[in-house]
Coordinates of C-alpha atoms and ligand atoms in Angstrom, one line a residue:
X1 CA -0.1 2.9 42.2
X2 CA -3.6 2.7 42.5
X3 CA -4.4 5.5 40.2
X4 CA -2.3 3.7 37.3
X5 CA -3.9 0.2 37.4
X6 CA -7.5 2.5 37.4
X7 CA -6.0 4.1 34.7
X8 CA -5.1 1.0 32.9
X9 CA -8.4 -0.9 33.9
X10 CA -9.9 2.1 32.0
X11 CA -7.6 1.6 29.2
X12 CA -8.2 -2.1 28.9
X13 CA -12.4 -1.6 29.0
X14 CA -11.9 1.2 26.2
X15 CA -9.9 -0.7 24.3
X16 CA -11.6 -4.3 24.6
X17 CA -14.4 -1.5 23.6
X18 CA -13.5 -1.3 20.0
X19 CA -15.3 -2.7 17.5
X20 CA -18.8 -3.1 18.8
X21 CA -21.6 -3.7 16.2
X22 CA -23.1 -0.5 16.0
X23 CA -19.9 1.2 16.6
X24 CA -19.3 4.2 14.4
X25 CA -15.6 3.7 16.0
X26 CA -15.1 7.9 16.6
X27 CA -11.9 7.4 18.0
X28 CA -10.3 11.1 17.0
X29 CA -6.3 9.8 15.1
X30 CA -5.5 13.2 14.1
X31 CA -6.9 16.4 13.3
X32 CA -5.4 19.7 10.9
X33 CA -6.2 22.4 10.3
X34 CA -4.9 25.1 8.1
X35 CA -3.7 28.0 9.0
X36 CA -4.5 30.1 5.7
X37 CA -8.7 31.7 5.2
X38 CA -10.4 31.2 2.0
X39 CA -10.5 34.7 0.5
X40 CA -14.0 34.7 0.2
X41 CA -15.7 33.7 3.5
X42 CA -19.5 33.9 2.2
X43 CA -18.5 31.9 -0.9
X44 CA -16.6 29.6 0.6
X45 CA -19.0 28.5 3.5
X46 CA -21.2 28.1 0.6
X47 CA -19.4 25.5 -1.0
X48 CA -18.3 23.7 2.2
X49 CA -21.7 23.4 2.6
X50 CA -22.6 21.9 -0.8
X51 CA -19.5 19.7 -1.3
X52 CA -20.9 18.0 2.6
X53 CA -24.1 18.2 1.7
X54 CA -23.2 16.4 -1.3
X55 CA -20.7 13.3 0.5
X56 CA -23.7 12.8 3.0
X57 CA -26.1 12.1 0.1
X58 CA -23.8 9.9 -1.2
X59 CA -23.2 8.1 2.1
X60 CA -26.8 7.8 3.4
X61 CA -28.7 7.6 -0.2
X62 CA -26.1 5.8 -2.3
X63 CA -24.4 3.3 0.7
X64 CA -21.4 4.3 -0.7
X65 CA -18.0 4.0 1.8
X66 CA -16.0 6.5 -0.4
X67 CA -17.0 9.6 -2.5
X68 CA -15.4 12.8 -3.3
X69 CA -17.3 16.0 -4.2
X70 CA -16.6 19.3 -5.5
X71 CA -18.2 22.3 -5.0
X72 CA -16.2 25.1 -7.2
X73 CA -18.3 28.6 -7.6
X74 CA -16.6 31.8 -7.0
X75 CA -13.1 32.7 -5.4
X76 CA -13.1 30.2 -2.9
X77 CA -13.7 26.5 -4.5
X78 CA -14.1 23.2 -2.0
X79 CA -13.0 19.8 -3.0
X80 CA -14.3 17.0 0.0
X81 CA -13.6 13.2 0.0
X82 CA -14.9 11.0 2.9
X83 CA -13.6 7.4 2.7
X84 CA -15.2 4.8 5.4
X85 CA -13.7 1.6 6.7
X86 CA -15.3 -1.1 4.4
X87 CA -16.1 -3.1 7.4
X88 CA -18.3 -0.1 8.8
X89 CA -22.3 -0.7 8.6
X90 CA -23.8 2.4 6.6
X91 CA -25.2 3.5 9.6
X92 CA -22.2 3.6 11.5
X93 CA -20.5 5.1 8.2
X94 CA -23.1 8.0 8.2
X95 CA -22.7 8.3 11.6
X96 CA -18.8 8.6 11.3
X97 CA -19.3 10.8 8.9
X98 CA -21.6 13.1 10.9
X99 CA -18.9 13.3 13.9
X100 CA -16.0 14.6 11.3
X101 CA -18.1 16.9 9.6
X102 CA -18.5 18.2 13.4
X103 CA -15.3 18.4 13.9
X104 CA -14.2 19.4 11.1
X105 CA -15.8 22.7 11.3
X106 CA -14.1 23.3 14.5
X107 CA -11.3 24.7 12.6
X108 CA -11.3 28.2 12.4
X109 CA -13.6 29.6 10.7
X110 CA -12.4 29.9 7.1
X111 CA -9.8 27.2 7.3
X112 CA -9.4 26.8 3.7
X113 CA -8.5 22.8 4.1
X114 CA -8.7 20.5 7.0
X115 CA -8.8 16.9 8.0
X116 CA -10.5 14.4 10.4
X117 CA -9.0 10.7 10.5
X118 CA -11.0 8.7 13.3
X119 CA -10.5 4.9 13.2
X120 CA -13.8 4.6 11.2
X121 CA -13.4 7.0 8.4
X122 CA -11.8 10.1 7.3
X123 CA -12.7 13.4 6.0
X124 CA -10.4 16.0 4.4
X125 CA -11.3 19.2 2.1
X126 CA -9.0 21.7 0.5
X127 CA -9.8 24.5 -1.6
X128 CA -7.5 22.8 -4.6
X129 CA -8.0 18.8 -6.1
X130 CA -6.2 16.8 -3.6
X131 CA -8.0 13.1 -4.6
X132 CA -5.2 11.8 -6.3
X133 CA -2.3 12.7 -3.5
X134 CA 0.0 10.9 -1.3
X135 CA 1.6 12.3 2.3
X136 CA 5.2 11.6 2.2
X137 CA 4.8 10.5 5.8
X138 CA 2.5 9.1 8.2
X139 CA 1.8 9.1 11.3
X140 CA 1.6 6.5 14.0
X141 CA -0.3 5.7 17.2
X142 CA 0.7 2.7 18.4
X143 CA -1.1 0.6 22.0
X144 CA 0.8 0.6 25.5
X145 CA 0.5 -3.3 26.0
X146 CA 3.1 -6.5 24.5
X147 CA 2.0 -9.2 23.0
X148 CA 1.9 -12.1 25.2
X149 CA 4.7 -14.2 22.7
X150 CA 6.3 -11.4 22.0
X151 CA 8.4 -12.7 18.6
X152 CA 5.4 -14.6 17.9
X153 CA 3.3 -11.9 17.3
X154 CA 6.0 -10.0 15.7
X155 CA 6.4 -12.1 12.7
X156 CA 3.3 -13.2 12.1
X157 CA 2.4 -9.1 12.4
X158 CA 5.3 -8.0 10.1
X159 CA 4.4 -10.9 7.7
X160 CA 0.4 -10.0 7.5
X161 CA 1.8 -6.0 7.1
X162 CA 3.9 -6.7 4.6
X163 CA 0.9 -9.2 2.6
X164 CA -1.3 -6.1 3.0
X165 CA 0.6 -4.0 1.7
X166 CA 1.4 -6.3 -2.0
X167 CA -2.5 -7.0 -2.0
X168 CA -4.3 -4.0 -1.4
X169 CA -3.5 -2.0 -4.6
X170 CA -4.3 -4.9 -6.4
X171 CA -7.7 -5.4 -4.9
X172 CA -10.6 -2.9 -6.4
X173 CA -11.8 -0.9 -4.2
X174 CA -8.2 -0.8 -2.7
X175 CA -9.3 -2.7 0.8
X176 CA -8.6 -5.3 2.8
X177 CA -9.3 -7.4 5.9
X178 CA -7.6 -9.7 7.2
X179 CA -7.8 -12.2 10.3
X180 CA -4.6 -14.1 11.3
X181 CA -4.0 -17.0 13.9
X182 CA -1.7 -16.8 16.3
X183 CA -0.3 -18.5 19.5
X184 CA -3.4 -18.0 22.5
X185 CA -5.0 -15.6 19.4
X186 CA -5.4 -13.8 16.4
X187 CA -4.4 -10.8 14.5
X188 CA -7.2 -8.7 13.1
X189 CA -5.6 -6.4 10.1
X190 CA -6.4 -4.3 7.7
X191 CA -5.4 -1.6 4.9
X192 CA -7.0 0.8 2.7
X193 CA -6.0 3.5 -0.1
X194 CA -8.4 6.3 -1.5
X195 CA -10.1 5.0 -4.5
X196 CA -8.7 7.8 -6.6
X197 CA -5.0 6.9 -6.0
X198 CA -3.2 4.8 -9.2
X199 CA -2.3 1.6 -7.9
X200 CA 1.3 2.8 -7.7
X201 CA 0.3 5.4 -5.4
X202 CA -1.4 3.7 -3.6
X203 CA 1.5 1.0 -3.1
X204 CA 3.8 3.8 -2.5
X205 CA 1.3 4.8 0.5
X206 CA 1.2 1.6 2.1
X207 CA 4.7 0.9 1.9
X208 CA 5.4 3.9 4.1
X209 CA 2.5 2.9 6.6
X210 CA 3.5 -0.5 6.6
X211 CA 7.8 0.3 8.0
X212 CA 5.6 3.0 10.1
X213 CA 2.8 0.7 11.9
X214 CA 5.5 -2.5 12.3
X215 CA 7.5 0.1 14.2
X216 CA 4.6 -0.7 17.4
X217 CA 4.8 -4.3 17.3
X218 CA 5.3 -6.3 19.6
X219 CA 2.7 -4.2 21.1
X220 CA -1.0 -5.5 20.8
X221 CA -2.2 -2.8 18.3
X222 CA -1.0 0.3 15.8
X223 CA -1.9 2.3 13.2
X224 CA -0.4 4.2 10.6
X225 CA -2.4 7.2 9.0
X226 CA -2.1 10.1 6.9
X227 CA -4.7 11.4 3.8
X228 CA -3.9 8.8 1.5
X229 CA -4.0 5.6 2.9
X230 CA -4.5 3.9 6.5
X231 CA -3.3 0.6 8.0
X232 CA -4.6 -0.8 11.3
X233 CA -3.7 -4.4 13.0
X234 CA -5.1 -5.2 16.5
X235 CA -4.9 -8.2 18.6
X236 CA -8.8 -7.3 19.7
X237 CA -11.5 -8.0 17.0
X238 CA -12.0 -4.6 15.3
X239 CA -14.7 -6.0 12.6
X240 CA -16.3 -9.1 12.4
X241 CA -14.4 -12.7 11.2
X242 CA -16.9 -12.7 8.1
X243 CA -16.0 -9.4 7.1
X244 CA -12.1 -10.8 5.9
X245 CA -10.8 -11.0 1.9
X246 CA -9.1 -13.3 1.1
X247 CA -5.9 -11.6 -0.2
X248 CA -4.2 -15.0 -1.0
X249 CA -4.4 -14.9 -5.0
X250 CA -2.9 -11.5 -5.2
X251 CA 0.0 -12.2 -3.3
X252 CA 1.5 -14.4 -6.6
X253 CA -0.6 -13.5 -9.1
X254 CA 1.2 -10.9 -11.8
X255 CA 4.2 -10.8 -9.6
X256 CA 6.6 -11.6 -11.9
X257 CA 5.8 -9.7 -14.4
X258 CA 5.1 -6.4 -12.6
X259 CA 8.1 -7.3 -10.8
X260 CA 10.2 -7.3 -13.7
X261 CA 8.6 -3.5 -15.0
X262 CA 9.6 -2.4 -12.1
X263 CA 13.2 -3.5 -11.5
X264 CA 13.4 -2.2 -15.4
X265 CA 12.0 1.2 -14.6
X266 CA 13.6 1.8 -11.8
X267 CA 16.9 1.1 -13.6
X268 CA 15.7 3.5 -15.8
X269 CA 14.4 5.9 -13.6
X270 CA 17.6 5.8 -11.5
X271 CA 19.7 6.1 -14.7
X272 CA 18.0 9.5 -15.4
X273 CA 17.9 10.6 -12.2
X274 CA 21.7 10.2 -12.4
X275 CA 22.5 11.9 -15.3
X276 CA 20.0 15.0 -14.9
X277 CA 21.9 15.3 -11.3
X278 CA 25.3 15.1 -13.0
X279 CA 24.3 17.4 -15.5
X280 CA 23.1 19.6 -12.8
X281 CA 26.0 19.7 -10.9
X282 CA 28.3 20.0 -13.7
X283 CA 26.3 22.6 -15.8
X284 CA 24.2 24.5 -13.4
X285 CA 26.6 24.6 -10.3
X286 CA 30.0 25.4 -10.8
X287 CA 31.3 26.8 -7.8
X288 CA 29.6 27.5 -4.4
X289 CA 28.1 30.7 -5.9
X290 CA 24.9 32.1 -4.9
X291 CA 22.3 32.8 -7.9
X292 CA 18.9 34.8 -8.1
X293 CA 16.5 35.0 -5.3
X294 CA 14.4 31.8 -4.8
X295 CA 10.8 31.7 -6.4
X296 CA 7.5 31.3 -3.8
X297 CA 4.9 30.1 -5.8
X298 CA 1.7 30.1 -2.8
X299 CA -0.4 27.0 -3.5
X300 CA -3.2 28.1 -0.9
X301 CA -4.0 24.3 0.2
X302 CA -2.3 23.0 2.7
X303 CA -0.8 19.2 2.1
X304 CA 0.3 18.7 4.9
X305 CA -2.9 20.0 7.0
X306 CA -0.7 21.0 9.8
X307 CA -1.4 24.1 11.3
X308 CA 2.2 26.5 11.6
X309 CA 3.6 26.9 14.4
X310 CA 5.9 29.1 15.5
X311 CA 9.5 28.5 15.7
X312 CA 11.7 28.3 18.8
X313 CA 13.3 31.4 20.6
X314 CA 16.5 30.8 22.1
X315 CA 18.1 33.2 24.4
X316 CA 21.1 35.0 22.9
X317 CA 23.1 34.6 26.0
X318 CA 22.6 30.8 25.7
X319 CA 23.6 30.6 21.9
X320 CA 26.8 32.8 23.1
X321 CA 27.6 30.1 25.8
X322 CA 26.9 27.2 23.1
X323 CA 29.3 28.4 20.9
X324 CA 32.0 29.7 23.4
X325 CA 31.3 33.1 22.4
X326 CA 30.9 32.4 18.6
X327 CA 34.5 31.5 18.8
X328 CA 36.7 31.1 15.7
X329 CA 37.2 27.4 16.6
X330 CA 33.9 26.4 16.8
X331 CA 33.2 27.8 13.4
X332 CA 32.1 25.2 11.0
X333 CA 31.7 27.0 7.6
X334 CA 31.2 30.4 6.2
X335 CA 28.2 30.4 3.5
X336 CA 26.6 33.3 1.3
X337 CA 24.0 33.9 4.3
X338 CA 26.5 34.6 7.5
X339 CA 29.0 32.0 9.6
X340 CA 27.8 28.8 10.7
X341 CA 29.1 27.4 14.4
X342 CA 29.1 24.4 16.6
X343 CA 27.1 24.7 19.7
X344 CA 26.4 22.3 22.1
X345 CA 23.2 23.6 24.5
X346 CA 23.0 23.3 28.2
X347 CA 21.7 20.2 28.1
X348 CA 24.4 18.5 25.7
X349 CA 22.3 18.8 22.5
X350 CA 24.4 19.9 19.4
X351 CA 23.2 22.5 17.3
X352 CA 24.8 24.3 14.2
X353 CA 24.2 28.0 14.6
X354 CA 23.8 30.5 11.7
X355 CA 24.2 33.8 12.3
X356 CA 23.0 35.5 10.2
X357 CA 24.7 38.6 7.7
X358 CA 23.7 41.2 9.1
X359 CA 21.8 44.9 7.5
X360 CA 20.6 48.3 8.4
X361 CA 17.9 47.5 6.2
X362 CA 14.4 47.2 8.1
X363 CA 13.1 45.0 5.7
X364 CA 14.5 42.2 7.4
X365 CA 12.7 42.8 10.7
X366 CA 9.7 42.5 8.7
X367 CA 10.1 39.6 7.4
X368 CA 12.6 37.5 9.8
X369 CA 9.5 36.2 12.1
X370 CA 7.7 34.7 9.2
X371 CA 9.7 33.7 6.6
X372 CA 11.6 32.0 9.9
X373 CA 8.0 30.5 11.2
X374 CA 7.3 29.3 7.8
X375 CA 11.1 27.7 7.6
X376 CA 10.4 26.3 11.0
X377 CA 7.4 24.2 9.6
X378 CA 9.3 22.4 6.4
X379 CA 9.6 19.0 7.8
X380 CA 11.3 16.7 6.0
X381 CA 13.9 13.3 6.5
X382 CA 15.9 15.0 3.7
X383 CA 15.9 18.9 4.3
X384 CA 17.8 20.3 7.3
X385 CA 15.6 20.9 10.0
X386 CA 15.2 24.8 11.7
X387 CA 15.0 24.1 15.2
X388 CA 14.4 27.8 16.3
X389 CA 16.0 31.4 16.1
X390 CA 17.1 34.2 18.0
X391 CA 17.0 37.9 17.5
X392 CA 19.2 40.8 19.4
X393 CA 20.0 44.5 18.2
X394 CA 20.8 44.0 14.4
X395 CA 21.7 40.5 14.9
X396 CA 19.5 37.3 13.2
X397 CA 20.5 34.0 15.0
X398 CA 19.0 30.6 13.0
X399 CA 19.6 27.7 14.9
X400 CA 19.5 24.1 12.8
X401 CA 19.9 20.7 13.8
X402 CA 23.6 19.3 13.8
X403 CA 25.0 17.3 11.1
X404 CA 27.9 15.0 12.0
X405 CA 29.5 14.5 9.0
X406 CA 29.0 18.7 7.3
X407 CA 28.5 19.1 3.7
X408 CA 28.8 17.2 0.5
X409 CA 31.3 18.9 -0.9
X410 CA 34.2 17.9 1.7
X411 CA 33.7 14.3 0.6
X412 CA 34.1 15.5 -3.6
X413 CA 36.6 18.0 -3.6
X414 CA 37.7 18.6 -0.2
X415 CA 39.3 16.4 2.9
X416 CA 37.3 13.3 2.1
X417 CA 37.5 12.9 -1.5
X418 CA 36.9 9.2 -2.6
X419 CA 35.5 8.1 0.6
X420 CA 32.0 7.3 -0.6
X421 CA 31.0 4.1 -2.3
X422 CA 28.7 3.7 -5.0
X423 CA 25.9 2.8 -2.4
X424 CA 26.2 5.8 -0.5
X425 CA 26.6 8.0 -3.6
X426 CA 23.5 7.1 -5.2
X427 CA 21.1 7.6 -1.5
X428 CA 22.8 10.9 -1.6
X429 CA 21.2 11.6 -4.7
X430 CA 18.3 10.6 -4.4
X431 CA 17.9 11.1 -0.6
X432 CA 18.5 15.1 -2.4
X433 CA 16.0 14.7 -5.0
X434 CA 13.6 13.7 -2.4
X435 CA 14.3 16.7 -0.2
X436 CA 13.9 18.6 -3.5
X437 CA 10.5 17.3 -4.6
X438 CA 9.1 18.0 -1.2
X439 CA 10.6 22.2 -1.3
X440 CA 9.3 22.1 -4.8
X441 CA 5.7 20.4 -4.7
X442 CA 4.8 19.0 -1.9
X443 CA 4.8 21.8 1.2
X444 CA 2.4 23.8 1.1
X445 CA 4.2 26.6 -0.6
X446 CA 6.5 25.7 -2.9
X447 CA 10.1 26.9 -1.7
X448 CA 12.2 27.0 -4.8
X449 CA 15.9 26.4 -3.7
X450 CA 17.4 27.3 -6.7
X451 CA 20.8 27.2 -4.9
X452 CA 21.8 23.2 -5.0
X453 CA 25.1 22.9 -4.9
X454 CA 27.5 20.5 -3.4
X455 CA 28.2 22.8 -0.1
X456 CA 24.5 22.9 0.5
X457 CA 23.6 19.3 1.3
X458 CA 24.6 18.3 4.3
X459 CA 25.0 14.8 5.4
X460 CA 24.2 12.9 8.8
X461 CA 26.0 10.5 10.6
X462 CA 24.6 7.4 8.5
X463 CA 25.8 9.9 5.5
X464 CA 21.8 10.8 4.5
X465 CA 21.9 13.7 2.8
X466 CA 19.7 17.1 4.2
X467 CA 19.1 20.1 2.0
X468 CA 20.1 23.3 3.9
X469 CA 20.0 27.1 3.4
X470 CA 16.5 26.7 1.8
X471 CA 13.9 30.3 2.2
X472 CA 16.4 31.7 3.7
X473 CA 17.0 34.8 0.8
X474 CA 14.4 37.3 2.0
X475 CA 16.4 37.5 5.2
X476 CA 19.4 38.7 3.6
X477 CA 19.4 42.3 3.8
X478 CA 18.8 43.5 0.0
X479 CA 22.5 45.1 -0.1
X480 CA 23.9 41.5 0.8
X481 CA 22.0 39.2 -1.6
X482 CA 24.3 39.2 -4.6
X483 CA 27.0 38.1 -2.3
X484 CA 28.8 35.0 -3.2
X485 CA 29.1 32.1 -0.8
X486 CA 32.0 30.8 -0.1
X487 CA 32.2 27.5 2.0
X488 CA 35.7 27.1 4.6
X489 CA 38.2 24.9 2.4
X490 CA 36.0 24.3 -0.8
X491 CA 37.4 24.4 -4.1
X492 CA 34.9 23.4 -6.8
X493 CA 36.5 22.0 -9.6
X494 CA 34.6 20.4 -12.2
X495 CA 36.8 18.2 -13.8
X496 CA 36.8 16.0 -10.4
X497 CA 33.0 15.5 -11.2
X498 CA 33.9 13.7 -14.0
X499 CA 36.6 11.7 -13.0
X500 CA 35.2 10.9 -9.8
X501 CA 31.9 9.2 -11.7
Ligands
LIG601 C1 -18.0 36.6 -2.3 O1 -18.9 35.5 -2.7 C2 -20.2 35.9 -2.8 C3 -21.0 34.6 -3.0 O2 -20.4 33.7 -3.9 C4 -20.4 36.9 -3.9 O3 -21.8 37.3 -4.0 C5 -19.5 38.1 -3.6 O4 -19.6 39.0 -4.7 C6 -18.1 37.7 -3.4 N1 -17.4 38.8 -2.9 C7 -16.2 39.2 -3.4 C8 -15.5 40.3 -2.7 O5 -15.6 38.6 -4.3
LIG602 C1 -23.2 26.1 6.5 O1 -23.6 25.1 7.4 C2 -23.4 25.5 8.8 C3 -23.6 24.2 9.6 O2 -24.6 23.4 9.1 C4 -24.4 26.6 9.0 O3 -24.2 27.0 10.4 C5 -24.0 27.8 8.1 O4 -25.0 28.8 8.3 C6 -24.0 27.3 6.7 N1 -23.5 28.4 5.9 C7 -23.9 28.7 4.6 C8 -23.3 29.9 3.9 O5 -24.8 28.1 4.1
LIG603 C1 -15.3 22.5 19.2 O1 -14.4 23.3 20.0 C2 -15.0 23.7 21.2 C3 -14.1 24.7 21.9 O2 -12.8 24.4 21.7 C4 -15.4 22.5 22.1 O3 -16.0 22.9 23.3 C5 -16.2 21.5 21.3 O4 -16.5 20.4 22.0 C6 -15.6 21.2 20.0 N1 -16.6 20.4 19.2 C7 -16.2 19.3 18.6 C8 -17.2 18.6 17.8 O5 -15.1 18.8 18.8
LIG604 C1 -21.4 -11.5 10.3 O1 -21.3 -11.7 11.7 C2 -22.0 -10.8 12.5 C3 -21.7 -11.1 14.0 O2 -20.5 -11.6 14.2 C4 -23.5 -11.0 12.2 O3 -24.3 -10.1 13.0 C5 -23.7 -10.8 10.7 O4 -25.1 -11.1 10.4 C6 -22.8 -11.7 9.9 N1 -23.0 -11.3 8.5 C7 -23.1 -12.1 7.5 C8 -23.2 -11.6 6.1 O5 -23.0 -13.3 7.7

């Protein structure tokens, strides 16, 4: 008892801490590193150096509080971007800056990209131009204390988020501080995007930080954070009260109009979206047949920044158990790449489990561990995630997460048909162009799935859709890859397509 209210009395003189003039606010949010070396070490220290060298000139000499740099010679090019908090003094900015470079070098060495967010600035290179990109998530770190008037705080907090978030793209400079009175106190807020984001990017970024930071109120502080964009609110005073904007005039101003663009393009863009899905399904995917091996196309940066790591090992004799000794009723489907079952774990979690076809060929050996490790790493709200495999003898084991309602195709053509509205049809779709986008151009190799068909998306118990059986070709032995898939009571017919729409 005693060691938790030290603990906490620690806690509360840290955090009442914050702020301090002076205060180059080094509190470490998050740091990545990535896993693959610049191919040419001497070259590429080289222009780490300069592209540094350069954002420190710009912070101490120019006073600036944002600035990118490039340094591109040789093999191994560097692109840097440091971005303070405008309410930072340019001491405190430099100083900031002087930690993260720091740290950021603490990756190992020849990290070819790496980032630093601390609550007064952040620092990211990568060996490709990254200025004008967005994370399609963020993360959070929330405080351990409620607000006093709990409700209180949580509407005047979501209302000041949500403000933020309209104003900031419209501001230059992209920033904004705001101070906010509530009951017994105030509300100290503020957001900011990377000055080379469009102003749609850069509402797109704060739209997902916003739904991620109101996720800590009522709690007396949060943060949401990724490279793009960063959104803070704190009950204590993180920058001075003559340091707010007044974001008031761009909460109306243009609204309507914008507004109206966008209704009309995203009519639009949902319109094509439609019809280049349809057409894909109808054209592209007639059956639930397998076609060529997927395309890797290596970026060599690293978007997310995340460092890989390596995927879960389960225990054969547990997956056995989980699946009642992969027993014909647990099975849920049979695809190109080996049966799928239902297993529910030792400890009640429910897991599909893939086992895999299996070869003589030694190639697979090769590459199971990586291509699995790589698998293993794709994170994404619309893309099935790999939760950990399992190797014995000649068999492969993937295990994935469980989905309650299996695939697409069952509610088209199968069991289901006709059972999804309009609503629910069209967050498939795009919930599947969104799992898509991120295979194809946002991780950090692009993972061309090449095999979308109804049978491979998956849908959860709210009926999200989840892109499965992605990367997974190179583990089929060579023999086995032309093999067609064929999904447990699935009959593709085409003409239902059309009727159904
Ligand atoms: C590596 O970079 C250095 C300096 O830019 C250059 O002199 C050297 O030739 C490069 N080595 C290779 C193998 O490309
Ligand atoms: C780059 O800077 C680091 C730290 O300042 C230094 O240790 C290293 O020698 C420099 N490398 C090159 C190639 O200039
Ligand atoms: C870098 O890493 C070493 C060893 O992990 C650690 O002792 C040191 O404090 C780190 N430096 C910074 C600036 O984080
Ligand atoms: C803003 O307030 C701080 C202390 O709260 C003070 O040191 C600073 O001089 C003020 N700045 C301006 C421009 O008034």
């Amino acid at each position: 008892m005693k060691l938790v209210t030290l603990t906490l009395l620690m806690l509360w003189s840290w955090w009442s801490f914050e702020g301090a003039v002076g205060d180059p606010q080094t509190l470490l949010l998050k740091q990545d590193c990535s896993g693959f070396t610049a191919p040419n070490l001497s070259n590429f220290n080289q222009n780490l150096n300069a592209s540094l060298a350069d954002l420190r000139a710009e912070v101490s000499n120019q006073r600036k509080h944002f600035a990118t740099s490039q340094s591109t010679t040789g093999t191994s090019p560097v692109y840097a971007m440091i971005q303070c908090r405008n309410y930072l003094s340019n001491t405190d900015c430099a100083a900031c800056l002087a930690a993260a470079d720091a740290k950021i070098r603490n990756c190992s060495t020849g990290a070819n990209g790496a980032r630093v967010i601390y609550d007064g600035c952040f620092l990211r290179y990568e060996s490709n131009d990254f200025f004008a990109q967005i994370m399609p998530r963020s993360s959070i770190l929330c405080g351990s204390q409620s607000a006093d008037e709990s409700t209180a705080f949580s509407e005047a907090g979501q209302q000041v988020l949500t403000d933020l978030q309209i104003a900031t793209p419209k501001i230059t400079g992209y920033y904004a501080a705001t101070k906010t009175q509530v009951a017994g106190g105030a509300i100290y807020a503020i957001a900011q995007c990377a000055e080379t984001l469009t102003q749609d990017n850069c509402l797109e970024c704060l739209s997902n930080e916003q739904t991620t930071v109101q996720g800590c109120l009522p709690n007396t502080n949060g943060r949401a954070f990724d490279a793009g964009c960063f959104m803070r609110y704190s009950e204590t005073p993180f920058f001075s009260d003559n340091q707010t904007i007044d974001i008031a005039p761009f909460l109306n101003q243009g609204g309507r109009s914008t507004k109206k663009w966008f209704i009309i393009g995203g009519v639009v863009g949902g319109l094509v979206l439609v019809v280049i899905l349809l057409l894909s399904f109808l054209i592209i995917i007639p059956g639930c047949r397998r076609s060529q091996i997927p395309k890797r196309v290596p970026r060599g940066n690293i978007l997310e920044g995340t460092q890989l790591k390596g995927p879960t090992k389960f225990k054969y004799s547990d997956l056995k158990a989980a699946t009642k000794n992969f027993s014909e009723k647990n099975k849920l489907g049979e695809g190109g790449f080996g049966a799928v079952y239902k297993g529910t774990m030792k400890n009640g979690k429910v897991v599909a489990v893939k086992k895999l076809i299996s070869g003589n060929s030694s190639k697979i050996d090769d590459d199971f561990e990586s291509e699995v490790m790589l698998i293993s790493n794709v994170h994404h709200r619309n893309l099935v995630q790999l939760l950990g495999c399992c190797s014995k003898g000649q068999d492969r084991i993937l295990v994935y997460e469980y989905m309650a309602n299996n695939s697409l195709d069952k509610f088209l053509f199968g069991n289901r048909r006709c059972s999804l509205n309009w609503k629910q049809r069209y967050d498939i779709i795009l919930g599947t162009a969104r799992g898509l986008t991120y295979l194809h151009e946002e991780f950090h190799v692009s993972i061309i799935h090449r095999d979308i068909k109804s049978c491979n998306i998956l849908l959860d118990e709210e009926l999200q859709p989840k892109i499965s059986d992605f990367g997974l070709v190179k583990l089929l032995p060579e023999d086995k890859s032309h093999l067609s898939t064929r999904f447990a009571g699935t009959v593709a017919r085409n003409h239902k397509w059309s009727k159904e729409y």
